[in-house]
Amino acid sequence: MKAFAYARPSTTDEAIATFSSSSGAKFLGGGTNLIDLMKMGVEQPSTLIDITRLPLATIEEHAGGIRIGAMVRNSTVAEHPLVRDRYPVLSQAILAGASPQLRNMATIGGNLMQRTRCSYFYDPTYAHCNKRLPGSGCDAIDGYNRMHAILGASDQCIATNPGDMAVALMALDARIQVLGPQGPRSRLAGDFFRLPGDTPNIDTNLRPGELITAVDLPPIDWATGGHYLKVRDRNSYAFALISVAAVVGLDSNGSIRRAQLALGGVAHMPWRVPDAERVLIGQTPGDGAFRDVAEALLKGAKPYAHNRFKVELVRRSIARALEAASTRA
Amino acid sequence: MPSAIGEPLDRVDGRAKVTGGAVYSAENNLPGMTYAVMVTSTIAKGRVASIDSAAARRAPGIIAVLTHESKLKLAKSPDDISPDSAADRRLQLLQNDRVLYAGQPVAVVVAETLEAAQEGARLAQVRYGPETPSVSVDASLAGAFIPERLSGAGDPGRSSRGDVQAGMSQASTRLEQVYTTPFQVHNPMEPHATVAVWDGPDGLTLYDATQGIFGARKRVAGLLGLAVENVRVLSPYVGGGFGSKGPTWSHVLLCAMAAREVRRPVKLVLARPQMFGPIGCRSETRQSIAIGAKPDGTLTALKNDVVTHTSSFDDFVEPASTPTRKLYSVPNNSTTQRVVRSDIGTPSYMRAPGEAPGTFALEVAMDELAYALTMDPLALRLKNYAEQDEDGQKPWSAKSLRECYRMGAERFGWAKRSPEPGSMRDGHTLIGWGLGTAMYPARRSPASARARLNRDGSIQVEAGTQEIGGGTYTTMTQIAADGIGVEPSRVIFRLGDTQFPPTPVSGGSMTTASTGSAVYLAARALRDTIIQRAVVDRNSLLYGAKPAQIAFENGRLSRSDRPGQMETIQHFAAGLGEPYIEAIVNAAPGQEKEEFSPMSFGAQFAEVRVDADLGQVFVSRMVGAFGAGRIINAKTARSNFMGGMVWGVSFALYEHAVYDERLGRIVNNNLAEYHVPVNADIGDIDVIWVDEADHHVDPIGAKGIGEIGITGSAAAVANAVFHATGKRVRDLPITLDKLL
Amino acid sequence: MNVASLSAGIAATVPLAEAQTVPSASEIVDCAITVNGREYALTLDPRITLLDLLRERLHLTGAKKGCDHGQCGACTVLSGGTRINSCLSLAVTHNGDFITTIEGLARNGDLHPLQAAFIEHDGFQCGYCTPGQICSAAGLLNEVRGRAKPLDDAEIRERMSGNICRCGAYPNIVAAIKAVRGRVAG
């Protein structure tokens, strides 16, 4: 690991000022991804700004929904009564991720900053990775790409976001609160992440020096049900091949009133197509409707040599997740 | 007399292991310690053009950067391997600029701290002159060769009896299929680690994570030009090996060479990605099986042509054909093994080498045949039961397979199986049951042991050997206690030090048969000595008795003809004139292997639950029934069998070291992506065994249990998946995409 | 039958090195960390992970390094009673924290109930993942303390899945935890 300076500010303003005064600084949350990448030599910050002790660790009711401080640990979010009761899909998604130990360390803000996963990105001894070395090429496109994207990729990068929590936040229309040198602002989860395009080196729309302070979950009175399905190569402690976060509300005669769903394991960011969700409205939950929404979500899907199975797996996973969410709605 | 052997004694090293008190190799922190980190090649073939040693040296805390330009001296070529050591491998010790596989050590950075050494290794940028590597069977098949000998027992590269073609023509049902198993990597939880300390220019102590301290000592002494007795290797605890810690690999020597250069103790621990390449793997196998059978299931012909990899510079042949040679009674049988040379680190022994992939292919083929014949898979096995080793043309030393099938089937409930695939369903879940046969040879090597009675009454038993998780501390304690006639709590058994009597590698499931026999004989010899001394000791109550009249039980010597006349071993010891008396025994196998075929067998049953839509497989239940000679400790044996069965699940569903064939590199070289089972992947495992008396294998009748659990179990899972889904997967691992 | 007390003499003990000074371009950071009830005043290279601090500086080698990347759980320790992977945690971030390692679980020579249960149920073979398994299990019991819902096998399996055991002792690990959970719950 390259040497770095360590700072432990006690206020958010001090954290942002420290960032501005040093080039190449990084904020350190639980460290579960950043320290890993620093050990690999992928990340080489000059200064680590430890923000875990900032007063950003509360969960409270806010504007009809709830506000989760950026430094709340993932396990705390998953077990919190407000989250479990009102947003079970988020609780399930977090508990499907990583391991209990890692969830005890990871913060909700840090987890949003988790980098995409790709063997060729993680190991700097691979020569071609546009995400690590812009312009160097992509070893994954013609390499081993079982875990890689089938949607929204570019000829520059086909890596996937490995998150689970982020998929649920996407489905829930969560809003990310940030504080930067220019003051506070917020973004919907859908505007927070990026597709790779020609700049795969940039994972999010966070501006330099901005600090995530909280995640707001909007009120969701139309659905108490929700389901997070994670399909993976072993039963636990593995990245998703495909995941689905589904929230469904039914009207009194059992038809779908509203539905929101996001996919993990398919793209550089959690994948959501609001237009596709509309095909479900007014439909009776069942295979026909589920298939239609899957086809709409999969529009433009482009698999690679080792992940062709993901297309069919997405169809089946969506059907299963919507079935479960509808049953609980 | 109460016997310790067979009892479910708690592990005597249990307390050390659950308190953090057990010291593994890398945990020997010595004064003046320095830290070494290997730089390993990122190309699979070519040359090192340059290494930026200067950049690394400029980093704070760096003591030395060793490369091929350092011209480190060896007493002989690292390609010079001893023909009498099956575990010796050709090593890469910075002697030239050639790169033979990805992950080969090309430099070693030594620093004051681990952090400094890691950063120095990153800064030592290597430039290569790369050549195009080959790591695929297809690319090299034209150059494949048939080896004279297979690795392990040294069986011939091909075998034949009868006439397979004629046998096939007599068959009413014929089956020809190709089965493949992937590259696998051992991945013990403890990374390979060595601490080297020199005592002057001629003396060396190694704390090494090895399954064979004596093999390591010999290899290191030979390459460094030291007298064997001046090299001491210690390894009291090994954090798993599964074969990877059998050979002495390059890093062990590099650690010793670095310590010689910097004249301080050096600690070298492999990073997890470095466990994928320079320390062996299980080769991918491709097995082409042909079977012919009569309508009643009688086999008329059986054939298996196997292709495996070895490296470009050394020979290792995964002996996958041996189950096809021996498991069934069939008059017409032939096997060949072919080997391709690939630009990979040399493959090596991995838990049940040969039998693990060999039983997968054969036992899935037998399941396919059973379906083709509409016959119960168990009935088909019994129909072709081999009453003797038809390959070796010898009787089995003992065989309890029929009993294993019966007991296992009963415990599992096999009779309730509905044969039709997909016929057992629970909502979205398809349930399937499958069966596979387990087999593994019983091996024995020369070994020695010392048993000593100290004047304070304590009994100290020592043998080199290693504790890799099999329970050696505990089983040897039990064997010694029974051999002498004392309670196990009185015996202290020590191992893992080349100053103790020589023993073989902890591999091939032979520790109990080899070292256990030596311990038993040493214990018996000490017992006899004590008795002989007692009957001539005028101060003893036993004075004047004939040795044959003395009973020695529970730490008491008594006259069988005068029951009241007894003496405790404590009292006897206190009367010793010298500090201790001891017996040292060298034990070796006799001619039994010429007369008998020593083999363990078992029957494995698996239940899988498969998500009908998503293809995810969970092995919910397994039963393994084994006939493996005498069981020394019912608790540790059960664990060892069970661990093997977990490996069978892992073999069937998870493990696959994936090469990027363009680059010759393993892409998933970490524990997040090279999947082994986690707790949530393992269901109920039931282990039972036959009380098998094998009088032909060794003095204690033990046949070894460390490896047989992985044999047959992958086939049982694969066959259960077929039964659940109707999909026959012949290419492991069975990942969900193969079931969609 | 238990003859565990005999094992103390098995491991060769070696003299411990003095905590080494750290030559590095990194800024040195002062911090205080309490490990197993003992407070350490430390001057640290901020690159040092909690795991390497324990193993290489404090010579508390019970916590193991299996992967160094949060992928195996062998390094699991408790921080304020919460289980974490010490390999992905920088030591300096634990200023003021109370760390418990496997060496701190036994009290006055009496094994922690989980330690005793792991021996009784043979919840390990080679022993390398064992300190992490036991610390993880202790963390798990803390997580469910006071909860009404009983801890069943499936939940133990899932919640222990952050600790890989290559020897395959999983069913015995589950049995050991179940035994202690039963006892704790009365």
mmCIF file of N, CA and C in Angstrom, chain B residues 17-106:
data_model
loop_
_atom_site.group_PDB
_atom_site.id
_atom_site.type_symbol
_atom_site.label_atom_id
_atom_site.label_comp_id
_atom_site.label_asym_id
_atom_site.label_seq_id
_atom_site.Cartn_x
_atom_site.Cartn_y
_atom_site.Cartn_z
ATOM 1 N N LYS B 17 -6.112 -24.730 19.918
ATOM 2 C CA LYS B 17 -6.711 -24.196 18.694
ATOM 3 C C LYS B 17 -7.870 -23.238 18.960
ATOM 4 N N VAL B 18 -8.607 -23.434 20.040
ATOM 5 C CA VAL B 18 -9.740 -22.529 20.283
ATOM 6 C C VAL B 18 -9.365 -21.296 21.111
ATOM 7 N N THR B 19 -8.147 -21.259 21.602
ATOM 8 C CA THR B 19 -7.739 -20.100 22.395
ATOM 9 C C THR B 19 -6.749 -19.205 21.657
ATOM 10 N N GLY B 20 -6.354 -19.612 20.466
ATOM 11 C CA GLY B 20 -5.332 -18.845 19.758
ATOM 12 C C GLY B 20 -3.925 -19.221 20.198
ATOM 13 N N GLY B 21 -3.809 -20.262 20.991
ATOM 14 C CA GLY B 21 -2.497 -20.661 21.501
ATOM 15 C C GLY B 21 -1.689 -21.511 20.545
ATOM 16 N N ALA B 22 -2.338 -22.087 19.550
ATOM 17 C CA ALA B 22 -1.615 -22.898 18.565
ATOM 18 C C ALA B 22 -0.807 -21.964 17.664
ATOM 19 N N VAL B 23 0.481 -22.201 17.582
ATOM 20 C CA VAL B 23 1.351 -21.292 16.825
ATOM 21 C C VAL B 23 1.621 -21.871 15.434
ATOM 22 N N TYR B 24 1.119 -21.204 14.410
ATOM 23 C CA TYR B 24 1.350 -21.603 13.012
ATOM 24 C C TYR B 24 2.622 -20.924 12.514
ATOM 25 N N SER B 25 3.106 -21.404 11.380
ATOM 26 C CA SER B 25 4.454 -21.018 10.951
ATOM 27 C C SER B 25 4.702 -19.515 10.963
ATOM 28 N N ALA B 26 3.800 -18.756 10.354
ATOM 29 C CA ALA B 26 4.040 -17.312 10.213
ATOM 30 C C ALA B 26 3.973 -16.584 11.543
ATOM 31 N N GLU B 27 3.596 -17.304 12.588
ATOM 32 C CA GLU B 27 3.397 -16.655 13.873
ATOM 33 C C GLU B 27 4.616 -16.767 14.776
ATOM 34 N N ASN B 28 5.702 -17.272 14.227
ATOM 35 C CA ASN B 28 6.955 -17.296 14.964
ATOM 36 C C ASN B 28 7.631 -15.948 14.759
ATOM 37 N N ASN B 29 7.473 -15.069 15.734
ATOM 38 C CA ASN B 29 8.032 -13.725 15.635
ATOM 39 C C ASN B 29 9.347 -13.683 16.400
ATOM 40 N N LEU B 30 10.437 -13.575 15.655
ATOM 41 C CA LEU B 30 11.767 -13.687 16.251
ATOM 42 C C LEU B 30 12.430 -12.325 16.337
ATOM 43 N N PRO B 31 13.372 -12.164 17.266
ATOM 44 C CA PRO B 31 14.084 -10.881 17.341
ATOM 45 C C PRO B 31 14.783 -10.592 16.021
ATOM 46 N N GLY B 32 14.671 -9.353 15.574
ATOM 47 C CA GLY B 32 15.347 -8.955 14.349
ATOM 48 C C GLY B 32 14.652 -9.417 13.086
ATOM 49 N N MET B 33 13.397 -9.807 13.213
ATOM 50 C CA MET B 33 12.661 -10.338 12.070
ATOM 51 C C MET B 33 12.573 -9.337 10.923
ATOM 52 N N THR B 34 12.711 -9.846 9.712
ATOM 53 C CA THR B 34 12.461 -9.043 8.520
ATOM 54 C C THR B 34 11.360 -9.725 7.723
ATOM 55 N N TYR B 35 10.781 -8.975 6.806
ATOM 56 C CA TYR B 35 9.616 -9.465 6.055
ATOM 57 C C TYR B 35 9.943 -9.529 4.573
ATOM 58 N N ALA B 36 9.664 -10.672 3.985
ATOM 59 C CA ALA B 36 9.896 -10.832 2.545
ATOM 60 C C ALA B 36 8.557 -10.931 1.822
ATOM 61 N N VAL B 37 8.485 -10.293 0.675
ATOM 62 C CA VAL B 37 7.310 -10.410 -0.187
ATOM 63 C C VAL B 37 7.798 -10.795 -1.582
ATOM 64 N N MET B 38 7.180 -11.796 -2.154
ATOM 65 C CA MET B 38 7.563 -12.225 -3.505
ATOM 66 C C MET B 38 6.881 -11.341 -4.541
ATOM 67 N N VAL B 39 7.636 -11.038 -5.591
ATOM 68 C CA VAL B 39 7.051 -10.459 -6.796
ATOM 69 C C VAL B 39 6.862 -11.631 -7.751
ATOM 70 N N THR B 40 5.641 -11.812 -8.241
ATOM 71 C CA THR B 40 5.382 -12.971 -9.103
ATOM 72 C C THR B 40 5.016 -12.518 -10.514
ATOM 73 N N SER B 41 5.330 -13.366 -11.467
ATOM 74 C CA SER B 41 5.190 -12.973 -12.874
ATOM 75 C C SER B 41 3.734 -12.765 -13.242
ATOM 76 N N THR B 42 3.521 -11.780 -14.093
ATOM 77 C CA THR B 42 2.168 -11.497 -14.574
ATOM 78 C C THR B 42 2.009 -11.946 -16.029
ATOM 79 N N ILE B 43 3.033 -12.588 -16.561
ATOM 80 C CA ILE B 43 2.893 -13.266 -17.855
ATOM 81 C C ILE B 43 3.105 -14.762 -17.612
ATOM 82 N N ALA B 44 2.643 -15.556 -18.558
ATOM 83 C CA ALA B 44 2.735 -17.002 -18.371
ATOM 84 C C ALA B 44 3.919 -17.607 -19.116
ATOM 85 N N LYS B 45 4.518 -16.845 -20.022
ATOM 86 C CA LYS B 45 5.615 -17.408 -20.797
ATOM 87 C C LYS B 45 6.448 -16.272 -21.358
ATOM 88 N N GLY B 46 7.762 -16.427 -21.296
ATOM 89 C CA GLY B 46 8.637 -15.408 -21.860
ATOM 90 C C GLY B 46 9.849 -15.186 -20.979
ATOM 91 N N ARG B 47 10.311 -13.943 -20.973
ATOM 92 C CA ARG B 47 11.498 -13.613 -20.195
ATOM 93 C C ARG B 47 11.288 -12.331 -19.412
ATOM 94 N N VAL B 48 12.033 -12.225 -18.340
ATOM 95 C CA VAL B 48 12.068 -10.963 -17.608
ATOM 96 C C VAL B 48 13.056 -10.063 -18.346
ATOM 97 N N ALA B 49 12.567 -8.915 -18.847
ATOM 98 C CA ALA B 49 13.466 -8.008 -19.566
ATOM 99 C C ALA B 49 14.206 -7.121 -18.580
ATOM 100 N N SER B 50 13.477 -6.614 -17.588
ATOM 101 C CA SER B 50 14.134 -5.789 -16.570
ATOM 102 C C SER B 50 13.247 -5.717 -15.333
ATOM 103 N N ILE B 51 13.892 -5.451 -14.221
ATOM 104 C CA ILE B 51 13.161 -5.233 -12.961
ATOM 105 C C ILE B 51 13.696 -3.945 -12.349
ATOM 106 N N ASP B 52 12.793 -3.059 -11.994
ATOM 107 C CA ASP B 52 13.229 -1.779 -11.435
ATOM 108 C C ASP B 52 13.528 -1.947 -9.935
ATOM 109 N N SER B 53 14.643 -2.603 -9.670
ATOM 110 C CA SER B 53 15.045 -2.825 -8.273
ATOM 111 C C SER B 53 15.348 -1.512 -7.584
ATOM 112 N N ALA B 54 15.863 -0.559 -8.354
ATOM 113 C CA ALA B 54 16.278 0.711 -7.745
ATOM 114 C C ALA B 54 15.075 1.425 -7.143
ATOM 115 N N ALA B 55 13.958 1.431 -7.869
ATOM 116 C CA ALA B 55 12.758 2.104 -7.347
ATOM 117 C C ALA B 55 12.317 1.453 -6.051
ATOM 118 N N ALA B 56 12.387 0.139 -6.030
ATOM 119 C CA ALA B 56 11.994 -0.563 -4.809
ATOM 120 C C ALA B 56 12.957 -0.235 -3.681
ATOM 121 N N ARG B 57 14.256 -0.207 -3.988
ATOM 122 C CA ARG B 57 15.258 0.044 -2.935
ATOM 123 C C ARG B 57 15.137 1.425 -2.326
ATOM 124 N N ARG B 58 14.645 2.366 -3.132
ATOM 125 C CA ARG B 58 14.514 3.739 -2.605
ATOM 126 C C ARG B 58 13.393 3.870 -1.581
ATOM 127 N N ALA B 59 12.468 2.918 -1.580
ATOM 128 C CA ALA B 59 11.354 3.013 -0.637
ATOM 129 C C ALA B 59 11.870 2.832 0.786
ATOM 130 N N PRO B 60 11.238 3.497 1.745
ATOM 131 C CA PRO B 60 11.725 3.397 3.128
ATOM 132 C C PRO B 60 11.623 1.975 3.658
ATOM 133 N N GLY B 61 12.631 1.573 4.395
ATOM 134 C CA GLY B 61 12.571 0.292 5.095
ATOM 135 C C GLY B 61 12.991 -0.915 4.295
ATOM 136 N N ILE B 62 13.387 -0.705 3.024
ATOM 137 C CA ILE B 62 13.763 -1.856 2.195
ATOM 138 C C ILE B 62 15.187 -2.299 2.543
ATOM 139 N N ILE B 63 15.379 -3.577 2.715
ATOM 140 C CA ILE B 63 16.704 -4.112 3.051
ATOM 141 C C ILE B 63 17.357 -4.733 1.820
ATOM 142 N N ALA B 64 16.580 -5.455 1.031
ATOM 143 C CA ALA B 64 17.175 -6.110 -0.145
ATOM 144 C C ALA B 64 16.105 -6.360 -1.193
ATOM 145 N N VAL B 65 16.530 -6.283 -2.445
ATOM 146 C CA VAL B 65 15.665 -6.672 -3.556
ATOM 147 C C VAL B 65 16.429 -7.739 -4.335
ATOM 148 N N LEU B 66 15.933 -8.939 -4.301
ATOM 149 C CA LEU B 66 16.633 -10.074 -4.905
ATOM 150 C C LEU B 66 15.954 -10.434 -6.218
ATOM 151 N N THR B 67 16.755 -10.541 -7.268
ATOM 152 C CA THR B 67 16.234 -10.917 -8.581
ATOM 153 C C THR B 67 17.207 -11.927 -9.195
ATOM 154 N N HIS B 68 16.939 -12.320 -10.439
ATOM 155 C CA HIS B 68 17.870 -13.251 -11.080
ATOM 156 C C HIS B 68 19.228 -12.601 -11.283
ATOM 157 N N GLU B 69 19.258 -11.265 -11.276
ATOM 158 C CA GLU B 69 20.553 -10.590 -11.422
ATOM 159 C C GLU B 69 21.361 -10.624 -10.130
ATOM 160 N N SER B 70 20.724 -11.024 -9.031
ATOM 161 C CA SER B 70 21.457 -11.120 -7.763
ATOM 162 C C SER B 70 22.369 -12.341 -7.754
ATOM 163 N N LYS B 71 22.172 -13.241 -8.705
ATOM 164 C CA LYS B 71 23.003 -14.448 -8.844
ATOM 165 C C LYS B 71 23.145 -15.180 -7.505
ATOM 166 N N LEU B 72 22.036 -15.490 -6.920
ATOM 167 C CA LEU B 72 22.044 -16.229 -5.649
ATOM 168 C C LEU B 72 22.550 -17.647 -5.900
ATOM 169 N N LYS B 73 23.432 -18.090 -5.046
ATOM 170 C CA LYS B 73 24.108 -19.378 -5.253
ATOM 171 C C LYS B 73 23.297 -20.560 -4.707
ATOM 172 N N LEU B 74 23.309 -21.614 -5.475
ATOM 173 C CA LEU B 74 22.719 -22.874 -5.024
ATOM 174 C C LEU B 74 23.757 -23.972 -5.181
ATOM 175 N N ALA B 75 23.591 -25.030 -4.410
ATOM 176 C CA ALA B 75 24.547 -26.139 -4.484
ATOM 177 C C ALA B 75 24.265 -27.039 -5.689
ATOM 178 N N LYS B 76 23.035 -27.007 -6.165
ATOM 179 C CA LYS B 76 22.711 -27.779 -7.354
ATOM 180 C C LYS B 76 21.539 -27.134 -8.066
ATOM 181 N N SER B 77 21.274 -27.603 -9.238
ATOM 182 C CA SER B 77 20.191 -27.013 -10.019
ATOM 183 C C SER B 77 18.844 -27.310 -9.381
ATOM 184 N N PRO B 78 17.963 -26.314 -9.354
ATOM 185 C CA PRO B 78 16.616 -26.584 -8.826
ATOM 186 C C PRO B 78 15.785 -27.490 -9.743
ATOM 187 N N ASP B 79 16.336 -27.803 -10.907
ATOM 188 C CA ASP B 79 15.662 -28.771 -11.778
ATOM 189 C C ASP B 79 16.087 -30.194 -11.456
ATOM 190 N N ASP B 80 17.072 -30.304 -10.589
ATOM 191 C CA ASP B 80 17.635 -31.603 -10.235
ATOM 192 C C ASP B 80 16.778 -32.199 -9.117
ATOM 193 N N ILE B 81 15.924 -33.150 -9.476
ATOM 194 C CA ILE B 81 15.019 -33.687 -8.462
ATOM 195 C C ILE B 81 15.319 -35.150 -8.171
ATOM 196 N N SER B 82 15.043 -35.483 -6.925
ATOM 197 C CA SER B 82 15.376 -36.826 -6.460
ATOM 198 C C SER B 82 14.347 -37.827 -6.988
ATOM 199 N N PRO B 83 14.806 -38.874 -7.672
ATOM 200 C CA PRO B 83 13.852 -39.847 -8.203
ATOM 201 C C PRO B 83 13.137 -40.614 -7.106
ATOM 202 N N ASP B 84 13.701 -40.649 -5.898
ATOM 203 C CA ASP B 84 13.029 -41.408 -4.834
ATOM 204 C C ASP B 84 12.074 -40.540 -4.013
ATOM 205 N N SER B 85 11.899 -39.283 -4.399
ATOM 206 C CA SER B 85 10.907 -38.468 -3.704
ATOM 207 C C SER B 85 9.814 -38.054 -4.670
ATOM 208 N N ALA B 86 8.637 -38.636 -4.484
ATOM 209 C CA ALA B 86 7.522 -38.338 -5.376
ATOM 210 C C ALA B 86 7.090 -36.890 -5.268
ATOM 211 N N ALA B 87 7.478 -36.239 -4.160
ATOM 212 C CA ALA B 87 6.980 -34.882 -3.925
ATOM 213 C C ALA B 87 7.931 -33.794 -4.423
ATOM 214 N N ASP B 88 9.136 -34.142 -4.835
ATOM 215 C CA ASP B 88 10.064 -33.107 -5.296
ATOM 216 C C ASP B 88 9.577 -32.479 -6.598
ATOM 217 N N ARG B 89 9.603 -31.183 -6.663
ATOM 218 C CA ARG B 89 9.211 -30.478 -7.874
ATOM 219 C C ARG B 89 10.373 -29.618 -8.351
ATOM 220 N N ARG B 90 10.387 -29.345 -9.646
ATOM 221 C CA ARG B 90 11.371 -28.404 -10.182
ATOM 222 C C ARG B 90 10.960 -26.992 -9.763
ATOM 223 N N LEU B 91 11.926 -26.241 -9.272
ATOM 224 C CA LEU B 91 11.620 -24.959 -8.635
ATOM 225 C C LEU B 91 12.160 -23.789 -9.437
ATOM 226 N N GLN B 92 11.619 -22.612 -9.154
ATOM 227 C CA GLN B 92 12.039 -21.381 -9.823
ATOM 228 C C GLN B 92 12.650 -20.466 -8.771
ATOM 229 N N LEU B 93 13.968 -20.439 -8.742
ATOM 230 C CA LEU B 93 14.679 -19.801 -7.635
ATOM 231 C C LEU B 93 15.567 -18.648 -8.097
ATOM 232 N N LEU B 94 15.039 -17.832 -9.002
ATOM 233 C CA LEU B 94 15.744 -16.628 -9.461
ATOM 234 C C LEU B 94 17.097 -16.977 -10.094
ATOM 235 N N GLN B 95 17.164 -18.114 -10.764
ATOM 236 C CA GLN B 95 18.446 -18.513 -11.351
ATOM 237 C C GLN B 95 18.610 -18.017 -12.787
ATOM 238 N N ASN B 96 17.518 -17.605 -13.424
ATOM 239 C CA ASN B 96 17.614 -17.096 -14.790
ATOM 240 C C ASN B 96 16.413 -16.207 -15.076
ATOM 241 N N ASP B 97 16.349 -15.704 -16.314
ATOM 242 C CA ASP B 97 15.293 -14.725 -16.630
ATOM 243 C C ASP B 97 14.055 -15.371 -17.241
ATOM 244 N N ARG B 98 13.996 -16.704 -17.281
ATOM 245 C CA ARG B 98 12.866 -17.351 -17.945
ATOM 246 C C ARG B 98 11.598 -17.328 -17.087
ATOM 247 N N VAL B 99 10.485 -17.078 -17.749
ATOM 248 C CA VAL B 99 9.177 -17.151 -17.087
ATOM 249 C C VAL B 99 8.430 -18.336 -17.676
ATOM 250 N N LEU B 100 8.007 -19.241 -16.806
ATOM 251 C CA LEU B 100 7.405 -20.504 -17.251
ATOM 252 C C LEU B 100 5.909 -20.590 -16.963
ATOM 253 N N TYR B 101 5.404 -19.716 -16.107
ATOM 254 C CA TYR B 101 3.966 -19.716 -15.778
ATOM 255 C C TYR B 101 3.638 -18.425 -15.047
ATOM 256 N N ALA B 102 2.376 -18.052 -15.079
ATOM 257 C CA ALA B 102 1.934 -16.871 -14.339
ATOM 258 C C ALA B 102 1.968 -17.185 -12.853
ATOM 259 N N GLY B 103 2.500 -16.252 -12.088
ATOM 260 C CA GLY B 103 2.617 -16.480 -10.653
ATOM 261 C C GLY B 103 3.972 -17.010 -10.238
ATOM 262 N N GLN B 104 4.880 -17.113 -11.191
ATOM 263 C CA GLN B 104 6.237 -17.584 -10.865
ATOM 264 C C GLN B 104 6.985 -16.488 -10.105
ATOM 265 N N PRO B 105 7.713 -16.838 -9.040
ATOM 266 C CA PRO B 105 8.503 -15.810 -8.363
ATOM 267 C C PRO B 105 9.587 -15.264 -9.297
ATOM 268 N N VAL B 106 9.643 -13.935 -9.417
ATOM 269 C CA VAL B 106 10.692 -13.305 -10.220
ATOM 270 C C VAL B 106 11.544 -12.354 -9.387
#
